[in-house]
Short mmCIF file of C-alpha atoms and ligand atoms in Angstrom, two decimals:
data_model
loop_
_atom_site.label_atom_id
_atom_site.label_comp_id
_atom_site.label_asym_id
_atom_site.label_seq_id
_atom_site.Cartn_x
_atom_site.Cartn_y
_atom_site.Cartn_z
CA MET A 1 -3.80 -51.28 -24.48
CA LYS A 2 -0.17 -50.42 -25.09
CA LYS A 3 -1.18 -47.08 -26.53
CA LEU A 4 -2.77 -45.88 -23.28
CA PRO A 5 0.47 -44.87 -21.49
CA LEU A 6 1.54 -43.02 -24.63
CA ILE A 7 -1.73 -41.06 -24.78
CA ILE A 8 -1.46 -40.17 -21.08
CA ALA A 9 2.13 -39.04 -21.59
CA ALA A 10 1.11 -36.91 -24.56
CA ILE A 11 -1.68 -35.24 -22.57
CA LEU A 12 0.72 -34.55 -19.70
CA VAL A 13 3.26 -32.96 -22.02
CA LEU A 14 0.56 -30.75 -23.52
CA VAL A 15 -0.77 -29.64 -20.11
CA LEU A 16 2.73 -28.89 -18.79
CA ALA A 17 3.54 -26.92 -21.93
CA PHE A 18 0.48 -24.69 -21.52
CA ILE A 19 0.76 -23.92 -17.77
CA PRO A 20 3.57 -21.33 -18.13
CA LEU A 21 1.67 -19.73 -21.01
CA PHE A 22 -1.42 -19.15 -18.86
CA ARG A 23 0.69 -17.84 -16.00
CA GLN A 24 2.49 -15.41 -18.26
CA GLN A 25 -0.74 -14.14 -19.78
CA ASN A 26 -2.18 -13.49 -16.33
CA SER A 27 0.78 -11.55 -15.04
CA VAL A 28 1.08 -9.52 -18.24
CA ARG A 29 -2.60 -8.58 -18.07
CA GLN A 30 -2.24 -7.37 -14.48
CA GLN A 31 1.11 -5.64 -14.68
CA GLU A 32 1.07 -4.03 -18.08
CA GLU A 33 -2.47 -2.85 -18.45
CA TYR A 34 -1.02 0.61 -19.01
CA PRO A 35 2.64 -0.07 -19.75
CA GLY A 36 5.06 2.72 -19.01
CA ARG A 37 2.32 5.21 -18.19
CA ASP A 38 1.49 7.15 -15.07
CA LYS A 39 -1.06 5.19 -13.09
CA ILE A 40 -2.57 4.43 -9.71
CA ILE A 41 -2.87 0.79 -8.68
CA ILE A 42 -5.21 -0.09 -5.80
CA VAL A 43 -3.29 -2.49 -3.53
CA TYR A 44 -5.52 -2.52 -0.40
CA ASP A 45 -9.24 -1.88 -0.18
CA ASN A 46 -12.52 -3.10 1.29
CA LYS A 47 -13.21 -4.68 -2.11
CA ALA A 48 -10.97 -6.75 -4.37
CA LEU A 49 -10.92 -8.27 -7.85
CA SER A 50 -10.82 -12.06 -7.76
CA GLY A 51 -7.40 -13.41 -6.85
CA PHE A 52 -6.69 -10.56 -4.42
CA LYS A 53 -7.55 -10.17 -0.77
CA SER A 54 -9.91 -7.46 0.48
CA ALA A 55 -9.81 -6.04 4.00
CA TRP A 56 -10.96 -2.90 5.78
CA GLY A 57 -8.42 -0.19 4.91
CA PHE A 58 -6.80 1.55 1.97
CA ALA A 59 -3.49 1.71 0.10
CA ALA A 60 -2.64 2.67 -3.47
CA LEU A 61 0.59 2.67 -5.46
CA VAL A 62 1.09 5.90 -7.36
CA LYS A 63 3.39 5.77 -10.38
CA PHE A 64 3.82 9.36 -11.47
CA LYS A 65 6.70 10.82 -13.47
CA ASN A 66 9.79 9.15 -12.01
CA TYR A 67 8.22 8.66 -8.60
CA THR A 68 6.89 5.51 -7.01
CA ILE A 69 4.78 6.55 -4.03
CA LEU A 70 2.86 4.24 -1.72
CA PHE A 71 -0.19 6.15 -0.50
CA ASP A 72 -1.19 4.68 2.88
CA THR A 73 -0.45 1.08 3.80
CA GLY A 74 -3.76 -0.62 4.68
CA GLY A 75 -4.26 -2.29 8.05
CA ASP A 76 -2.41 -5.59 7.69
CA GLY A 77 1.12 -5.88 6.31
CA ARG A 78 0.75 -9.49 5.20
CA ILE A 79 -2.33 -8.74 3.11
CA LEU A 80 -0.64 -5.67 1.63
CA LEU A 81 2.55 -7.53 0.67
CA ASN A 82 0.55 -10.45 -0.70
CA ASN A 83 -1.59 -8.21 -2.93
CA MET A 84 1.49 -6.32 -4.11
CA LYS A 85 3.26 -9.55 -4.97
CA LYS A 86 0.31 -10.70 -7.08
CA LEU A 87 0.39 -7.35 -8.89
CA GLY A 88 4.11 -7.72 -9.58
CA ILE A 89 5.02 -4.75 -7.36
CA ASP A 90 8.40 -5.05 -5.64
CA PRO A 91 8.37 -3.26 -2.23
CA LYS A 92 11.95 -2.22 -2.99
CA SER A 93 10.69 -0.13 -5.90
CA ILE A 94 8.89 2.22 -3.46
CA GLN A 95 10.72 5.52 -2.95
CA TYR A 96 8.16 7.48 -0.94
CA ILE A 97 5.38 6.61 1.49
CA PHE A 98 2.62 9.15 2.05
CA LEU A 99 0.52 8.56 5.17
CA SER A 100 -2.83 10.34 5.16
CA HIS A 101 -3.68 9.95 8.85
CA ILE A 102 -2.91 7.90 11.94
CA HIS A 103 -5.82 5.42 11.85
CA GLY A 104 -4.69 1.80 11.87
CA ASP A 105 -6.49 0.89 8.64
CA HIS A 106 -4.09 3.28 6.84
CA THR A 107 -0.85 2.84 8.81
CA GLY A 108 -0.95 -0.80 10.00
CA GLY A 109 0.90 -2.18 6.96
CA LEU A 110 3.77 0.33 7.21
CA TRP A 111 6.11 -1.81 9.30
CA ALA A 112 5.94 -4.77 6.92
CA ILE A 113 6.92 -2.45 4.05
CA LEU A 114 9.77 -0.86 6.05
CA ARG A 115 11.12 -4.32 6.89
CA GLU A 116 11.27 -5.09 3.15
CA ASN A 117 12.52 -1.64 2.17
CA PRO A 118 13.73 0.88 4.77
CA ASN A 119 15.23 3.05 2.03
CA VAL A 120 12.20 5.35 1.77
CA THR A 121 11.04 8.83 2.75
CA VAL A 122 7.81 8.88 4.78
CA PHE A 123 5.61 11.98 4.58
CA LEU A 124 3.35 12.09 7.63
CA PRO A 125 1.26 14.67 9.53
CA SER A 126 3.43 16.34 12.20
CA ILE A 127 0.74 15.60 14.82
CA PHE A 128 1.65 11.88 14.71
CA PRO A 129 3.05 10.79 18.10
CA ASP A 130 6.83 11.06 18.53
CA SER A 131 6.94 7.33 19.27
CA PHE A 132 5.54 6.62 15.78
CA LYS A 133 8.10 8.88 14.09
CA GLU A 134 10.94 7.32 16.13
CA LYS A 135 9.82 3.83 15.14
CA VAL A 136 9.88 4.83 11.45
CA ARG A 137 13.39 6.25 11.88
CA SER A 138 14.54 3.12 13.73
CA PHE A 139 14.17 1.20 10.46
CA GLY A 140 16.50 3.70 8.77
CA ALA A 141 13.71 5.49 6.88
CA LYS A 142 13.54 9.28 6.57
CA VAL A 143 10.60 11.15 8.13
CA VAL A 144 9.24 14.38 6.64
CA GLU A 145 6.66 16.05 8.88
CA ILE A 146 3.80 17.90 7.22
CA ASN A 147 1.78 20.84 8.58
CA ASP A 148 0.92 23.20 5.77
CA PRO A 149 0.01 22.71 2.11
CA LYS A 150 3.14 22.46 -0.04
CA GLU A 151 4.87 20.96 -3.05
CA ILE A 152 6.69 17.91 -1.66
CA LEU A 153 8.11 16.72 -5.01
CA LYS A 154 7.99 18.38 -8.43
CA ASP A 155 4.25 18.49 -9.38
CA VAL A 156 3.28 16.55 -6.23
CA TYR A 157 1.56 18.42 -3.39
CA THR A 158 0.10 17.77 0.02
CA THR A 159 -3.11 19.53 1.08
CA GLY A 160 -1.45 20.02 4.46
CA VAL A 161 -2.98 18.65 7.61
CA MET A 162 -6.74 19.15 7.87
CA PHE A 163 -8.92 18.53 10.89
CA PRO A 164 -10.82 17.03 12.86
CA VAL A 165 -8.57 13.95 12.64
CA GLY A 166 -5.42 15.52 11.22
CA GLU A 167 -5.40 14.20 7.68
CA GLN A 168 -3.52 15.13 4.52
CA ALA A 169 -4.40 14.24 0.92
CA LEU A 170 -2.01 13.81 -2.01
CA ILE A 171 -2.29 16.01 -5.11
CA LEU A 172 -0.71 15.20 -8.50
CA LYS A 173 -0.46 17.95 -11.09
CA THR A 174 -1.08 16.17 -14.40
CA SER A 175 -1.70 17.35 -17.97
CA LYS A 176 -5.41 16.45 -17.52
CA GLY A 177 -5.75 18.47 -14.29
CA LEU A 178 -5.28 17.57 -10.66
CA ILE A 179 -5.56 14.07 -9.29
CA VAL A 180 -6.39 13.94 -5.59
CA VAL A 181 -5.81 10.78 -3.56
CA THR A 182 -7.60 10.63 -0.21
CA GLY A 183 -7.36 8.25 2.74
CA CYS A 184 -10.63 8.52 4.68
CA SER A 185 -11.65 12.12 3.86
CA HIS A 186 -12.47 12.84 7.52
CA PRO A 187 -12.31 16.61 6.79
CA GLY A 188 -14.93 16.12 4.02
CA ILE A 189 -14.25 15.29 0.38
CA VAL A 190 -15.57 18.65 -0.86
CA LYS A 191 -13.28 20.59 1.51
CA ILE A 192 -10.29 18.52 0.37
CA VAL A 193 -11.04 19.20 -3.31
CA GLU A 194 -11.53 22.92 -2.60
CA ARG A 195 -8.21 23.05 -0.77
CA ALA A 196 -6.42 21.24 -3.63
CA GLU A 197 -7.78 23.77 -6.13
CA ASN A 198 -6.92 26.74 -3.91
CA ILE A 199 -3.33 25.58 -3.43
CA THR A 200 -2.61 24.97 -7.11
CA GLY A 201 -5.09 27.23 -8.92
CA GLU A 202 -6.13 24.27 -11.09
CA ASN A 203 -9.25 22.11 -11.37
CA VAL A 204 -9.44 18.57 -10.07
CA TYR A 205 -9.74 15.96 -12.83
CA LEU A 206 -10.02 12.84 -10.69
CA VAL A 207 -10.56 11.99 -7.01
CA VAL A 208 -9.52 8.52 -5.79
CA GLY A 209 -9.83 7.10 -2.28
CA GLY A 210 -12.08 6.88 0.75
CA PHE A 211 -14.91 9.44 0.78
CA HIS A 212 -16.22 8.48 4.23
CA LEU A 213 -19.95 8.67 3.50
CA PHE A 214 -21.20 5.59 5.37
CA GLY A 215 -23.73 7.44 7.49
CA ALA A 216 -24.72 10.07 4.91
CA SER A 217 -28.28 10.30 3.54
CA GLU A 218 -29.09 10.09 -0.16
CA ARG A 219 -29.77 13.85 -0.21
CA GLU A 220 -26.41 14.65 1.38
CA ILE A 221 -24.59 12.36 -1.03
CA ARG A 222 -26.29 13.89 -4.10
CA ALA A 223 -25.39 17.37 -2.79
CA ILE A 224 -21.75 16.29 -2.43
CA ALA A 225 -21.71 14.88 -5.97
CA THR A 226 -23.16 18.17 -7.26
CA SER A 227 -20.58 20.22 -5.33
CA LEU A 228 -17.75 18.12 -6.76
CA LYS A 229 -19.06 18.63 -10.30
CA LYS A 230 -19.34 22.38 -9.70
CA LEU A 231 -15.70 22.38 -8.59
CA GLY A 232 -14.83 20.85 -11.98
CA VAL A 233 -14.23 17.25 -10.86
CA GLN A 234 -14.56 15.05 -13.95
CA LYS A 235 -13.98 11.54 -12.63
CA VAL A 236 -14.43 9.81 -9.28
CA MET A 237 -13.12 6.52 -7.97
CA PRO A 238 -14.65 6.15 -4.48
CA CYS A 239 -12.97 3.45 -2.38
CA HIS A 240 -12.65 2.06 1.13
CA CYS A 241 -15.02 3.88 3.55
CA THR A 242 -17.25 5.49 0.92
CA GLY A 243 -20.12 3.08 1.58
CA SER A 244 -22.21 1.15 -0.93
CA ARG A 245 -25.09 3.64 -1.01
CA ALA A 246 -22.75 6.51 -1.84
CA GLU A 247 -21.00 4.37 -4.46
CA ARG A 248 -24.32 3.63 -6.17
CA ILE A 249 -25.29 7.32 -6.17
CA PHE A 250 -21.88 8.45 -7.46
CA ALA A 251 -22.18 5.84 -10.20
CA GLU A 252 -25.53 7.35 -11.23
CA GLU A 253 -24.30 10.94 -11.00
CA PHE A 254 -21.01 10.48 -12.84
CA GLY A 255 -22.07 7.79 -15.33
CA GLU A 256 -19.10 6.75 -17.48
CA ASP A 257 -16.81 8.90 -15.36
CA TYR A 258 -17.43 6.74 -12.31
CA VAL A 259 -14.62 4.21 -11.81
CA GLU A 260 -15.18 1.25 -9.54
CA CYS A 261 -12.54 0.67 -6.87
CA GLY A 262 -11.03 -2.55 -5.54
CA VAL A 263 -7.66 -4.25 -5.11
CA GLY A 264 -6.17 -4.96 -8.54
CA LYS A 265 -7.88 -2.00 -10.24
CA VAL A 266 -5.60 0.31 -12.20
CA ILE A 267 -6.46 3.83 -13.29
CA SER A 268 -4.38 5.73 -15.82
CA TRP A 269 -4.76 9.15 -17.49
ZN1 ZN B 301 -9.75 7.18 9.32
ZN1 ZN B 302 -10.05 4.47 6.83
#
C-alpha cells in the first residue's frame, strides 16, 4: 500500500516530462516543414487542417526572398490572428500586405493585423473608397494604390486592377516559373494567368487561391483546366471560393500536381 503514492508520483513525473516534448514536436512540424525556403502558408480559408479554424474567406502568408507579404486578410481578425499564432507567425514579421479586392472576406481581418503591426505597406486597388485608405493610414501604415500591372518589389508583380470587381493578383517570379496568388478570381482565373504571362513574358508554374467556380458546370470547369494547362500552368492549389465540384475536377485533371488547400497547408518550390 505504501508503494502506491510512489508509483503515482513516478507516473506524474513521466507525463510532465513528456508534455513539452510533444509540444515541441508539433510546433517544429508546423513551422519548419520547409525551413529557410520560400513558401506560401495558408492562414485563412474555407477549409482547415485539424487544430486550425476555417471560415469563409482567404489569406496566405508569402515568404519570398527577403519579403514577408500577407496576401489578403480573411474576414475575421480574431480567426486570422489565432491561426497565425498556431503556425508560429508573428504579425510583427509582416512587411507588406497585398489586398486583392474590397470584399469583406478578404479585407475584414486587416484592422486586427494593423493593430498588432502598423509598420507595413499596404498595396490596394486605387478604386478602394477614400475612407478605407484613410483608415489604413490612421494606423500609421503606408498605402500604395495600384491601377496598372507593375513590379512592386524586385521579382514581385501585381496584375494591376482587373474588372468587374476591381481585383489584383500577386505574381512571384521564381526559378521554377511564375507563382500567381489570387483572391477570388472575379475576373476569371484564365484571364488572370494570361495577364501574368503577358506582363512578365514567362509561364505560370503554380496558381494558388480562390478560383470562384461555385456555379460553373463540369464542362466549363474542364475547359478552364485545359486552358490553364495550355498556358503552361503546372500546379494548382485551388482554395476558398473554388467550390468542391471544381476542386474534384482539378484534382482529376492535374493528378499529382493538384495541391489541396486549407489553413495550415504549406507549399514550397
Ligand atoms: Zn470577392
Ligand atoms: Zn472571396
